Amino acid sequence: MSDLIDVLDPSRGLLIGGERRRGGSGRFDVQDPASGRVVASVADADVADATAAVDAAAAAFDGWAALAPRARSEILARTHALMLRDADDLATLIALENGKSLSDARGEVVYAAEFFRWFAEEAVRTGGDFGSSPAGGTRTIVTHRPVGVAALVTPWNFPAAMATRKIAPALAAGCTVVLKPAAETPLTAIAVVRLLAEAGVPDGVVNLVPTTDAGGVVGTWLADPRVRKISFTGSTRVGQLLLKQAADRVVNASMELGGNAPFVVTAGADLDAAVDGAMIAKFRGGGQACTAANRFFVHASVADEFVARFAARVSALTVGPSDTGAEIGPLISAAAVTKITTLVDDAIGAGARVAASAPAPSTGWFYAPTVLTDVPADAAILGEEIFGPVAPIVTWTDEDDLLRRVNATEAGLAAYVYAGDLGHALRLAERIDAGMVGVNRGLVSDPAAPFGGTKQSGLGREGARAGIEEFRETQYFSVAW
């Protein structure tokens, strides 16, 4: 990718059957959240484009599914290398349309690329089973086959990684895909899909459908009998709507939905390590991550010291546009700023205290990184996913009461536990109702680990061996012997 001009060309928005085309609904603007300025106009798909994308994916399916696993693997491995080759350009695109810091954007590119390497390796591990019937007379041969055309719907907060985390296992399994990126951040998806074509992905295997009519496009896919899989990352509310639509045809569904991650600090925790972990768990991507620490539970005996160290670190954060080298970028929209302002004002009105705040620009969609203490137990900010750089802290003394409060949510995606004794940390972690728990570390995401949650945080897993199985069906042959 020699420059970004080609990616920003509006005629290069949709990719259907290898053909780049303009959308049936015209174009839509992509804004830089640091300034609000329009940085590109992208082809805007309509429902006819959605159907055309499925036409192309269905036509390409048999050929791609029949391709040798090694051949699919080599294409994915080349895509990994191409992403690393173009890492700086991809990071610039992410920072431009998403607003996150360049350091966060570069980290995302490396993380996103790793899914192609991981699933390049998994693609050749086809697996299966063989057994004898207990009653005798037959043998059972178990195999796996690609589920079919997969509809992938990705969010704006990790525009590269959320796409590659779905595309890579789908292609490794032998599926063809139709991809709808978030309307806020379509440019990164355009760039990634172009690299897939450069790596050798045949026409029609990956079809890109940016749109402002998410309901119409995804609804069209879910109503199409050729679409056999929906993989969605986004809010719990939208996930519930998609599951209802998927139920009409019993479409295979994977859902990675909202979180409300607790961050627990025990009396025996290493406070320096806990503060380091808190900075990552809370402020990576400006707090706009489903795994972000949302509620801080700090043991009363160490609360003052933890708050003092944490507040000093937060106060020193730099906030601004990515091209200034700032550590924290803007929120994704003005609506996000309004939501967080309301949550913080409500908490302060109920008695919470601002323990620290970093200076933030007055123009653009910025919100000052903030630490709140003395937060009432019933404050809305403890019950909702904040999705921004605000850390509300409450104290605890009784472990059973702590766990009751930690688990008193319908979300169960991620959690974090810091304790000086590893056994104590693991005993706490086992009692937390979440799909992923960071034990003495502030980061849980890893392509080699099964990412996903419990309760209303979703269904299925992404990454690890489980990720490719989400795009496969099990078939067995009962053989007379």
CSV table of C-alpha atoms in Angstrom, one decimal:
chain,number,residue,atom,x,y,z
A,1,MET,CA,0.0,0.0,0.0
A,2,SER,CA,2.1,2.9,-1.3
A,3,ASP,CA,-0.3,5.6,0.0
A,4,LEU,CA,-3.8,6.1,1.4
A,5,ILE,CA,-5.3,7.9,-1.5
A,6,ASP,CA,-6.5,4.7,-3.3
A,7,VAL,CA,-8.1,3.4,-0.1
A,8,LEU,CA,-10.0,6.7,0.4
A,9,ASP,CA,-11.3,6.7,-3.2
A,10,PRO,CA,-15.1,6.3,-2.8
A,11,SER,CA,-15.3,4.0,-5.8
A,12,ARG,CA,-13.3,1.4,-3.8
A,13,GLY,CA,-15.8,1.0,-1.0
A,14,LEU,CA,-17.8,-2.1,-2.0
A,15,LEU,CA,-16.1,-5.3,-3.2
A,16,ILE,CA,-18.5,-7.9,-4.6
A,17,GLY,CA,-17.2,-10.8,-6.5
A,18,GLY,CA,-13.9,-9.1,-7.0
A,19,GLU,CA,-15.5,-6.0,-8.5
A,20,ARG,CA,-15.2,-2.7,-6.8
A,21,ARG,CA,-18.4,-0.7,-7.2
A,22,ARG,CA,-20.3,2.2,-6.0
A,23,GLY,CA,-23.2,1.6,-3.6
A,24,GLY,CA,-26.9,1.6,-4.4
A,25,SER,CA,-27.5,4.2,-1.7
A,26,GLY,CA,-24.8,6.6,-3.0
A,27,ARG,CA,-22.0,7.5,-0.5
A,28,PHE,CA,-21.6,8.3,3.1
A,29,ASP,CA,-18.9,10.4,4.9
A,30,VAL,CA,-16.3,9.1,7.3
A,31,GLN,CA,-15.2,11.6,10.0
A,32,ASP,CA,-12.1,12.1,12.0
A,33,PRO,CA,-13.4,12.1,15.6
A,34,ALA,CA,-10.5,14.3,16.7
A,35,SER,CA,-11.7,17.2,14.6
A,36,GLY,CA,-15.1,16.2,13.1
A,37,ARG,CA,-13.7,16.8,9.6
A,38,VAL,CA,-14.7,14.5,6.7
A,39,VAL,CA,-11.7,12.4,5.7
A,40,ALA,CA,-13.4,10.2,3.0
A,41,SER,CA,-16.7,9.4,1.4
A,42,VAL,CA,-17.4,5.6,1.0
A,43,ALA,CA,-19.8,3.7,-1.2
A,44,ASP,CA,-23.0,3.1,0.7
A,45,ALA,CA,-24.6,-0.3,0.0
A,46,ASP,CA,-28.3,-1.0,-0.2
A,47,VAL,CA,-30.2,-4.3,0.1
A,48,ALA,CA,-29.6,-5.1,-3.5
A,49,ASP,CA,-25.9,-4.9,-2.9
A,50,ALA,CA,-26.3,-7.1,0.1
A,51,THR,CA,-28.0,-9.8,-2.1
A,52,ALA,CA,-25.3,-9.4,-4.8
A,53,ALA,CA,-22.7,-10.0,-2.1
A,54,VAL,CA,-24.3,-13.3,-1.1
A,55,ASP,CA,-24.7,-14.2,-4.8
A,56,ALA,CA,-20.9,-13.8,-5.2
A,57,ALA,CA,-20.1,-15.6,-1.9
A,58,ALA,CA,-22.4,-18.6,-2.8
A,59,ALA,CA,-20.9,-18.9,-6.3
A,60,ALA,CA,-17.4,-19.0,-4.8
A,61,PHE,CA,-18.1,-21.3,-2.0
A,62,ASP,CA,-17.7,-24.7,-3.6
A,63,GLY,CA,-14.3,-23.8,-5.1
A,64,TRP,CA,-13.0,-22.3,-1.9
A,65,ALA,CA,-14.2,-25.2,0.3
A,66,ALA,CA,-12.6,-27.7,-2.0
A,67,LEU,CA,-9.3,-26.0,-2.0
A,68,ALA,CA,-6.6,-27.9,-0.1
A,69,PRO,CA,-6.2,-26.7,3.5
A,70,ARG,CA,-2.5,-26.1,2.8
A,71,ALA,CA,-3.4,-23.7,0.0
A,72,ARG,CA,-5.8,-21.8,2.2
A,73,SER,CA,-3.2,-21.7,4.9
A,74,GLU,CA,-0.6,-20.2,2.6
A,75,ILE,CA,-2.9,-17.4,1.5
A,76,LEU,CA,-3.6,-16.5,5.2
A,77,ALA,CA,0.1,-16.6,6.0
A,78,ARG,CA,0.8,-14.2,3.1
A,79,THR,CA,-1.9,-11.9,4.4
A,80,HIS,CA,-0.2,-11.8,7.8
A,81,ALA,CA,3.0,-10.8,6.1
A,82,LEU,CA,1.3,-8.1,4.0
A,83,MET,CA,-0.3,-6.6,7.1
A,84,LEU,CA,3.0,-6.3,8.8
A,85,ARG,CA,4.5,-4.9,5.6
A,86,ASP,CA,1.9,-2.2,5.6
A,87,ALA,CA,1.6,-1.8,9.4
A,88,ASP,CA,2.4,2.0,9.4
A,89,ASP,CA,-0.3,2.8,6.7
A,90,LEU,CA,-2.9,0.6,8.5
A,91,ALA,CA,-2.2,2.2,11.8
A,92,THR,CA,-2.5,5.7,10.2
A,93,LEU,CA,-5.9,4.6,8.8
A,94,ILE,CA,-7.1,3.3,12.1
A,95,ALA,CA,-6.0,6.5,13.9
A,96,LEU,CA,-7.6,8.6,11.2
A,97,GLU,CA,-11.1,7.1,11.3
A,98,ASN,CA,-11.2,5.7,14.9
A,99,GLY,CA,-9.2,8.4,16.7
A,100,LYS,CA,-7.1,6.1,18.9
A,101,SER,CA,-3.5,6.9,19.6
A,102,LEU,CA,-0.9,5.8,17.0
A,103,SER,CA,0.7,3.6,19.6
A,104,ASP,CA,-2.6,1.8,20.2
A,105,ALA,CA,-3.3,1.7,16.5
A,106,ARG,CA,0.1,0.1,15.8
A,107,GLY,CA,-0.5,-2.5,18.5
A,108,GLU,CA,-3.9,-3.3,17.0
A,109,VAL,CA,-2.4,-3.9,13.6
A,110,VAL,CA,0.1,-6.4,15.0
A,111,TYR,CA,-2.6,-8.1,17.0
A,112,ALA,CA,-5.0,-8.2,14.0
A,113,ALA,CA,-2.3,-9.7,11.7
A,114,GLU,CA,-1.7,-12.4,14.2
A,115,PHE,CA,-5.1,-13.9,13.6
A,116,PHE,CA,-4.1,-14.6,10.0
A,117,ARG,CA,-0.9,-16.4,11.2
A,118,TRP,CA,-2.7,-18.3,13.9
A,119,PHE,CA,-5.5,-19.5,11.6
A,120,ALA,CA,-3.0,-20.3,8.8
A,121,GLU,CA,-1.7,-22.8,11.2
A,122,GLU,CA,-5.1,-24.1,12.3
A,123,ALA,CA,-6.3,-24.4,8.7
A,124,VAL,CA,-4.2,-27.5,8.2
A,125,ARG,CA,-5.2,-29.2,11.4
A,126,THR,CA,-8.4,-30.6,10.0
A,127,GLY,CA,-9.0,-33.3,12.7
A,128,GLY,CA,-11.8,-35.9,12.9
A,129,ASP,CA,-12.5,-39.1,14.8
A,130,PHE,CA,-13.1,-42.8,14.2
A,131,GLY,CA,-14.8,-45.3,16.5
A,132,SER,CA,-16.7,-48.5,16.7
A,133,SER,CA,-20.3,-48.9,17.7
A,134,PRO,CA,-20.7,-50.5,21.1
A,135,ALA,CA,-23.3,-52.8,19.7
A,136,GLY,CA,-20.8,-53.9,17.0
A,137,GLY,CA,-21.3,-54.1,13.2
A,138,THR,CA,-20.6,-50.5,12.4
A,139,ARG,CA,-17.8,-48.0,12.4
A,140,THR,CA,-18.3,-44.2,12.9
A,141,ILE,CA,-16.1,-41.8,10.9
A,142,VAL,CA,-16.4,-38.2,12.2
A,143,THR,CA,-15.4,-35.3,10.0
A,144,HIS,CA,-16.0,-31.5,9.7
A,145,ARG,CA,-17.1,-29.3,6.9
A,146,PRO,CA,-17.4,-25.5,6.4
A,147,VAL,CA,-20.8,-24.2,7.6
A,148,GLY,CA,-21.3,-22.2,4.3
A,149,VAL,CA,-21.6,-18.5,3.5
A,150,ALA,CA,-20.9,-16.5,6.7
A,151,ALA,CA,-22.1,-13.0,7.4
A,152,LEU,CA,-19.6,-11.0,9.5
A,153,VAL,CA,-20.6,-7.8,11.3
A,154,THR,CA,-17.8,-5.8,13.0
A,155,PRO,CA,-17.7,-2.8,15.3
A,156,TRP,CA,-15.8,0.5,15.1
A,157,ASN,CA,-13.6,0.2,18.2
A,158,PHE,CA,-11.0,-2.3,16.7
A,159,PRO,CA,-11.6,-1.9,13.0
A,160,ALA,CA,-8.7,-4.2,12.0
A,161,ALA,CA,-8.7,-6.8,14.7
A,162,MET,CA,-12.5,-7.4,14.8
A,163,ALA,CA,-12.5,-8.0,11.1
A,164,THR,CA,-9.4,-10.3,11.0
A,165,ARG,CA,-10.7,-12.3,14.1
A,166,LYS,CA,-13.7,-13.3,12.0
A,167,ILE,CA,-12.3,-13.4,8.5
A,168,ALA,CA,-9.3,-15.6,9.3
A,169,PRO,CA,-11.1,-18.5,10.9
A,170,ALA,CA,-13.9,-18.4,8.4
A,171,LEU,CA,-11.5,-18.7,5.5
A,172,ALA,CA,-9.4,-21.3,7.2
A,173,ALA,CA,-12.5,-23.4,7.7
A,174,GLY,CA,-13.4,-23.1,4.0
A,175,CYS,CA,-16.3,-20.6,4.3
A,176,THR,CA,-16.8,-17.6,2.0
A,177,VAL,CA,-17.9,-14.4,3.7
A,178,VAL,CA,-19.9,-11.2,3.4
A,179,LEU,CA,-18.5,-8.5,5.7
A,180,LYS,CA,-20.2,-5.3,7.0
A,181,PRO,CA,-17.8,-3.1,8.8
A,182,ALA,CA,-19.0,-0.3,11.1
A,183,ALA,CA,-20.1,2.8,9.2
A,184,GLU,CA,-17.8,4.9,11.5
A,185,THR,CA,-14.7,3.0,10.5
A,186,PRO,CA,-14.9,1.3,7.0
A,187,LEU,CA,-11.5,2.5,5.7
A,188,THR,CA,-9.5,-0.1,7.6
A,189,ALA,CA,-11.7,-2.9,6.4
A,190,ILE,CA,-11.3,-1.7,2.8
A,191,ALA,CA,-7.5,-1.8,3.2
A,192,VAL,CA,-7.5,-5.3,4.9
A,193,VAL,CA,-9.7,-6.8,2.1
A,194,ARG,CA,-7.4,-5.4,-0.5
A,195,LEU,CA,-4.5,-7.1,1.2
A,196,LEU,CA,-6.4,-10.4,1.1
A,197,ALA,CA,-6.9,-10.0,-2.6
A,198,GLU,CA,-3.2,-9.3,-3.0
A,199,ALA,CA,-2.4,-12.5,-1.0
A,200,GLY,CA,-4.4,-14.6,-3.5
A,201,VAL,CA,-7.9,-14.8,-2.1
A,202,PRO,CA,-10.1,-15.6,-5.1
A,203,ASP,CA,-12.9,-13.3,-6.3
A,204,GLY,CA,-16.1,-13.7,-4.4
A,205,VAL,CA,-14.5,-15.4,-1.3
A,206,VAL,CA,-14.5,-12.1,0.7
A,207,ASN,CA,-17.1,-9.5,-0.2
A,208,LEU,CA,-17.1,-6.1,1.5
A,209,VAL,CA,-20.4,-4.2,2.1
A,210,PRO,CA,-20.0,-0.9,3.9
A,211,THR,CA,-23.4,0.7,4.6
A,212,THR,CA,-25.4,3.1,6.7
A,213,ASP,CA,-28.4,0.8,6.5
A,214,ALA,CA,-27.0,-1.9,8.8
A,215,GLY,CA,-30.5,-3.3,9.7
A,216,GLY,CA,-31.5,-3.6,6.0
A,217,VAL,CA,-28.2,-5.2,4.9
A,218,VAL,CA,-27.8,-7.6,7.7
A,219,GLY,CA,-31.5,-8.4,7.8
A,220,THR,CA,-31.3,-9.3,4.1
A,221,TRP,CA,-28.4,-11.6,4.8
A,222,LEU,CA,-30.2,-13.4,7.7
A,223,ALA,CA,-33.3,-13.9,5.5
A,224,ASP,CA,-31.3,-15.4,2.7
A,225,PRO,CA,-31.3,-19.3,2.8
A,226,ARG,CA,-27.7,-19.3,1.4
A,227,VAL,CA,-26.3,-17.6,4.5
A,228,ARG,CA,-25.7,-20.2,7.2
A,229,LYS,CA,-23.6,-18.3,9.7
A,230,ILE,CA,-23.8,-14.9,11.5
A,231,SER,CA,-20.8,-13.7,13.5
A,232,PHE,CA,-21.4,-10.3,15.2
A,233,THR,CA,-19.4,-8.1,17.6
A,234,GLY,CA,-21.3,-5.2,19.1
A,235,SER,CA,-23.8,-4.2,21.7
A,236,THR,CA,-25.9,-6.6,23.6
A,237,ARG,CA,-29.1,-4.8,22.4
A,238,VAL,CA,-28.2,-5.3,18.7
A,239,GLY,CA,-27.1,-8.8,19.3
A,240,GLN,CA,-30.4,-9.7,20.8
A,241,LEU,CA,-32.2,-8.3,17.8
A,242,LEU,CA,-30.0,-10.3,15.4
A,243,LEU,CA,-30.5,-13.5,17.4
A,244,LYS,CA,-34.2,-13.1,17.1
A,245,GLN,CA,-33.8,-12.7,13.3
A,246,ALA,CA,-31.4,-15.7,13.1
A,247,ALA,CA,-33.9,-17.8,15.0
A,248,ASP,CA,-36.4,-17.6,12.1
A,249,ARG,CA,-34.1,-19.8,10.0
A,250,VAL,CA,-32.1,-21.3,12.8
A,251,VAL,CA,-28.9,-19.6,11.5
A,252,ASN,CA,-25.7,-20.7,13.3
A,253,ALA,CA,-24.8,-17.6,15.4
A,254,SER,CA,-21.7,-16.4,17.2
A,255,MET,CA,-22.1,-13.2,19.4
A,256,GLU,CA,-19.5,-11.2,21.1
A,257,LEU,CA,-21.5,-8.6,23.0
A,258,GLY,CA,-21.1,-6.0,25.7
A,259,GLY,CA,-19.1,-6.1,28.9
A,260,ASN,CA,-19.0,-4.6,32.4
A,261,ALA,CA,-15.6,-5.8,33.5
A,262,PRO,CA,-14.7,-5.7,37.2
A,263,PHE,CA,-11.1,-5.0,38.2
A,264,VAL,CA,-10.4,-6.4,41.7
A,265,VAL,CA,-7.5,-5.4,43.9
A,266,THR,CA,-6.9,-7.5,47.0
A,267,ALA,CA,-5.2,-6.5,50.2
A,268,GLY,CA,-2.1,-8.4,49.3
A,269,ALA,CA,-1.8,-7.3,45.7
A,270,ASP,CA,1.4,-5.8,44.3
A,271,LEU,CA,0.1,-2.2,43.9
A,272,ASP,CA,2.7,-1.2,41.4
A,273,ALA,CA,1.6,-4.1,39.2
A,274,ALA,CA,-2.0,-3.4,39.8
A,275,VAL,CA,-1.7,0.2,38.8
A,276,ASP,CA,0.2,-0.8,35.7
A,277,GLY,CA,-2.5,-3.3,34.8
A,278,ALA,CA,-5.3,-0.8,35.5
A,279,MET,CA,-3.8,1.7,33.1
A,280,ILE,CA,-3.9,-1.0,30.3
A,281,ALA,CA,-7.2,-2.5,31.2
A,282,LYS,CA,-8.9,0.9,31.5
A,283,PHE,CA,-7.2,3.2,29.0
A,284,ARG,CA,-6.2,1.0,26.0
A,285,GLY,CA,-8.1,2.4,23.1
A,286,GLY,CA,-9.3,5.3,25.3
A,287,GLY,CA,-11.4,2.9,27.3
A,288,GLN,CA,-13.5,2.1,24.2
A,289,ALA,CA,-13.1,-1.7,24.4
A,290,CYS,CA,-15.6,-4.4,25.4
A,291,THR,CA,-13.0,-5.9,27.7
A,292,ALA,CA,-12.1,-2.5,29.4
A,293,ALA,CA,-12.2,-2.4,33.2
A,294,ASN,CA,-15.5,-0.8,34.0
A,295,ARG,CA,-15.7,-1.1,37.8
A,296,PHE,CA,-12.8,-1.0,40.2
A,297,PHE,CA,-13.1,-2.9,43.5
A,298,VAL,CA,-10.2,-2.1,45.7
A,299,HIS,CA,-9.7,-3.5,49.2
A,300,ALA,CA,-10.3,-0.8,51.8
A,301,SER,CA,-6.9,-1.4,53.5
A,302,VAL,CA,-5.0,-0.5,50.3
A,303,ALA,CA,-7.5,1.8,48.7
A,304,ASP,CA,-5.9,5.2,49.6
A,305,GLU,CA,-2.5,4.1,48.3
A,306,PHE,CA,-3.9,2.5,45.1
A,307,VAL,CA,-5.9,5.7,44.4
A,308,ALA,CA,-3.0,8.0,45.0
A,309,ARG,CA,-0.7,6.0,42.6
A,310,PHE,CA,-3.4,5.5,40.0
A,311,ALA,CA,-4.6,9.1,40.1
A,312,ALA,CA,-1.0,10.3,39.6
A,313,ARG,CA,-0.7,8.2,36.5
A,314,VAL,CA,-4.0,9.2,35.1
A,315,SER,CA,-3.4,12.9,35.7
A,316,ALA,CA,-0.2,12.6,33.6
A,317,LEU,CA,-1.9,11.1,30.6
A,318,THR,CA,-1.7,13.2,27.4
A,319,VAL,CA,-4.9,13.7,25.4
A,320,GLY,CA,-5.2,14.9,21.9
A,321,PRO,CA,-5.2,13.9,18.2
A,322,SER,CA,-3.1,11.0,17.1
A,323,ASP,CA,-0.7,13.1,15.1
A,324,THR,CA,0.4,14.9,18.3
A,325,GLY,CA,1.7,11.7,19.9
A,326,ALA,CA,-1.0,11.8,22.6
A,327,GLU,CA,-1.7,8.7,24.6
A,328,ILE,CA,-5.4,9.1,24.6
A,329,GLY,CA,-7.5,10.0,21.6
A,330,PRO,CA,-11.1,11.2,21.2
A,331,LEU,CA,-14.3,9.2,21.7
A,332,ILE,CA,-15.9,7.9,18.5
A,333,SER,CA,-18.8,10.5,18.4
A,334,ALA,CA,-20.4,13.5,20.1
A,335,ALA,CA,-23.1,11.1,21.4
A,336,ALA,CA,-20.5,9.1,23.2
A,337,VAL,CA,-19.2,12.2,24.9
A,338,THR,CA,-22.8,13.1,26.0
A,339,LYS,CA,-23.4,9.6,27.4
A,340,ILE,CA,-20.2,9.6,29.5
A,341,THR,CA,-20.8,13.1,30.7
A,342,THR,CA,-24.2,12.1,31.9
A,343,LEU,CA,-22.9,9.0,33.7
A,344,VAL,CA,-20.2,11.0,35.5
A,345,ASP,CA,-22.4,13.9,36.4
A,346,ASP,CA,-25.0,11.5,37.8
A,347,ALA,CA,-22.3,9.8,39.9
A,348,ILE,CA,-20.9,13.1,41.2
A,349,GLY,CA,-24.4,14.3,42.0
A,350,ALA,CA,-24.9,11.2,44.1
A,351,GLY,CA,-21.7,11.8,46.1
A,352,ALA,CA,-18.8,10.5,44.0
A,353,ARG,CA,-15.6,12.5,44.0
A,354,VAL,CA,-13.2,13.3,41.2
A,355,ALA,CA,-9.8,12.1,42.4
A,356,ALA,CA,-8.0,12.8,39.2
A,357,SER,CA,-8.5,14.2,35.7
A,358,ALA,CA,-6.2,14.8,32.8
A,359,PRO,CA,-6.5,17.9,30.6
A,360,ALA,CA,-8.3,17.3,27.3
A,361,PRO,CA,-8.8,19.5,24.2
A,362,SER,CA,-12.0,21.5,24.1
A,363,THR,CA,-12.6,20.8,20.4
A,364,GLY,CA,-13.3,17.4,18.9
A,365,TRP,CA,-14.9,14.5,20.7
A,366,PHE,CA,-12.6,14.2,23.6
A,367,TYR,CA,-13.3,13.3,27.2
A,368,ALA,CA,-10.8,13.9,30.0
A,369,PRO,CA,-9.5,10.6,31.6
A,370,THR,CA,-11.1,10.6,35.0
A,371,VAL,CA,-10.8,8.7,38.3
A,372,LEU,CA,-13.9,8.7,40.6
A,373,THR,CA,-13.9,7.6,44.2
A,374,ASP,CA,-16.7,7.3,46.8
A,375,VAL,CA,-19.0,6.1,44.0
A,376,PRO,CA,-22.4,5.0,45.4
A,377,ALA,CA,-23.2,1.3,44.9
A,378,ASP,CA,-26.4,2.1,43.0
A,379,ALA,CA,-24.7,4.7,40.6
A,380,ALA,CA,-25.6,4.1,37.0
A,381,ILE,CA,-21.9,4.2,36.0
A,382,LEU,CA,-21.3,0.9,37.8
A,383,GLY,CA,-24.2,-0.8,36.0
A,384,GLU,CA,-23.6,0.4,32.5
A,385,GLU,CA,-20.7,-0.2,30.0
A,386,ILE,CA,-18.9,3.1,30.1
A,387,PHE,CA,-16.9,2.8,26.9
A,388,GLY,CA,-14.7,5.7,27.7
A,389,PRO,CA,-11.7,6.8,29.9
A,390,VAL,CA,-13.5,6.9,33.3
A,391,ALA,CA,-12.5,4.7,36.2
A,392,PRO,CA,-15.1,4.5,39.1
A,393,ILE,CA,-13.6,3.0,42.3
A,394,VAL,CA,-15.4,1.4,45.2
A,395,THR,CA,-13.9,-0.3,48.2
A,396,TRP,CA,-14.6,-3.7,49.7
A,397,THR,CA,-13.7,-5.7,52.8
A,398,ASP,CA,-15.8,-8.9,52.7
A,399,GLU,CA,-14.9,-11.3,49.9
A,400,ASP,CA,-18.4,-12.8,49.7
A,401,ASP,CA,-20.0,-9.4,49.4
A,402,LEU,CA,-17.3,-8.4,46.8
A,403,LEU,CA,-18.2,-11.4,44.6
A,404,ARG,CA,-21.9,-10.7,45.0
A,405,ARG,CA,-21.4,-7.2,43.7
A,406,VAL,CA,-18.9,-8.3,41.0
A,407,ASN,CA,-21.4,-10.9,39.6
A,408,ALA,CA,-24.5,-8.7,40.0
A,409,THR,CA,-24.7,-7.9,36.2
A,410,GLU,CA,-26.0,-9.5,33.1
A,411,ALA,CA,-22.7,-9.0,31.4
A,412,GLY,CA,-19.9,-11.6,31.8
A,413,LEU,CA,-17.2,-10.9,29.3
A,414,ALA,CA,-14.0,-10.1,31.1
A,415,ALA,CA,-12.7,-9.5,34.6
A,416,TYR,CA,-9.3,-8.7,36.2
A,417,VAL,CA,-8.0,-9.9,39.6
A,418,TYR,CA,-4.8,-8.7,41.3
A,419,ALA,CA,-3.6,-10.6,44.4
A,420,GLY,CA,-0.2,-11.2,45.9
A,421,ASP,CA,-0.9,-14.9,46.4
A,422,LEU,CA,-1.6,-16.7,43.1
A,423,GLY,CA,-3.8,-19.3,44.7
A,424,HIS,CA,-6.0,-16.6,46.2
A,425,ALA,CA,-6.2,-14.9,42.8
A,426,LEU,CA,-7.3,-18.1,41.1
A,427,ARG,CA,-9.8,-18.9,43.8
A,428,LEU,CA,-11.4,-15.5,43.3
A,429,ALA,CA,-11.2,-15.8,39.5
A,430,GLU,CA,-13.0,-19.1,39.6
A,431,ARG,CA,-16.0,-17.5,41.4
A,432,ILE,CA,-16.3,-14.7,38.9
A,433,ASP,CA,-19.0,-15.3,36.3
A,434,ALA,CA,-17.0,-14.1,33.2
A,435,GLY,CA,-15.6,-15.8,30.1
A,436,MET,CA,-12.1,-14.4,30.6
A,437,VAL,CA,-10.2,-13.3,33.7
A,438,GLY,CA,-6.9,-11.5,33.6
A,439,VAL,CA,-4.9,-12.8,36.7
A,440,ASN,CA,-2.3,-10.2,37.7
A,441,ARG,CA,-2.4,-8.8,34.2
A,442,GLY,CA,-4.4,-6.1,32.5
A,443,LEU,CA,-4.9,-7.7,29.1
A,444,VAL,CA,-6.8,-10.8,28.2
A,445,SER,CA,-6.9,-10.8,24.4
A,446,ASP,CA,-4.7,-13.3,22.6
A,447,PRO,CA,-5.3,-15.0,19.2
A,448,ALA,CA,-4.3,-18.3,20.8
A,449,ALA,CA,-7.0,-18.0,23.6
A,450,PRO,CA,-10.8,-18.6,23.3
A,451,PHE,CA,-12.2,-15.0,23.5
A,452,GLY,CA,-15.8,-14.8,24.6
A,453,GLY,CA,-18.2,-14.3,27.5
A,454,THR,CA,-21.0,-15.7,29.6
A,455,LYS,CA,-24.6,-14.5,30.3
A,456,GLN,CA,-25.6,-11.6,27.9
A,457,SER,CA,-22.0,-11.1,26.8
A,458,GLY,CA,-22.4,-13.5,24.0
A,459,LEU,CA,-22.4,-17.0,22.5
A,460,GLY,CA,-19.4,-18.9,21.1
A,461,ARG,CA,-15.7,-18.1,21.1
A,462,GLU,CA,-13.2,-16.4,18.8
A,463,GLY,CA,-9.6,-17.3,18.6
A,464,ALA,CA,-7.8,-20.5,19.6
A,465,ARG,CA,-9.0,-23.8,18.2
A,466,ALA,CA,-12.5,-22.8,19.1
A,467,GLY,CA,-12.5,-20.0,16.6
A,468,ILE,CA,-12.3,-22.2,13.6
A,469,GLU,CA,-14.9,-24.6,15.0
A,470,GLU,CA,-17.4,-21.8,15.0
A,471,PHE,CA,-17.3,-21.9,11.2
A,472,ARG,CA,-17.6,-25.7,10.8
A,473,GLU,CA,-20.3,-28.3,11.0
A,474,THR,CA,-19.7,-31.8,12.3
A,475,GLN,CA,-20.7,-34.7,10.0
A,476,TYR,CA,-20.3,-38.4,10.6
A,477,PHE,CA,-20.6,-41.5,8.5
A,478,SER,CA,-22.0,-44.7,10.0
A,479,VAL,CA,-20.3,-47.5,8.0
A,480,ALA,CA,-21.4,-51.1,7.8
A,481,TRP,CA,-18.4,-53.3,8.8
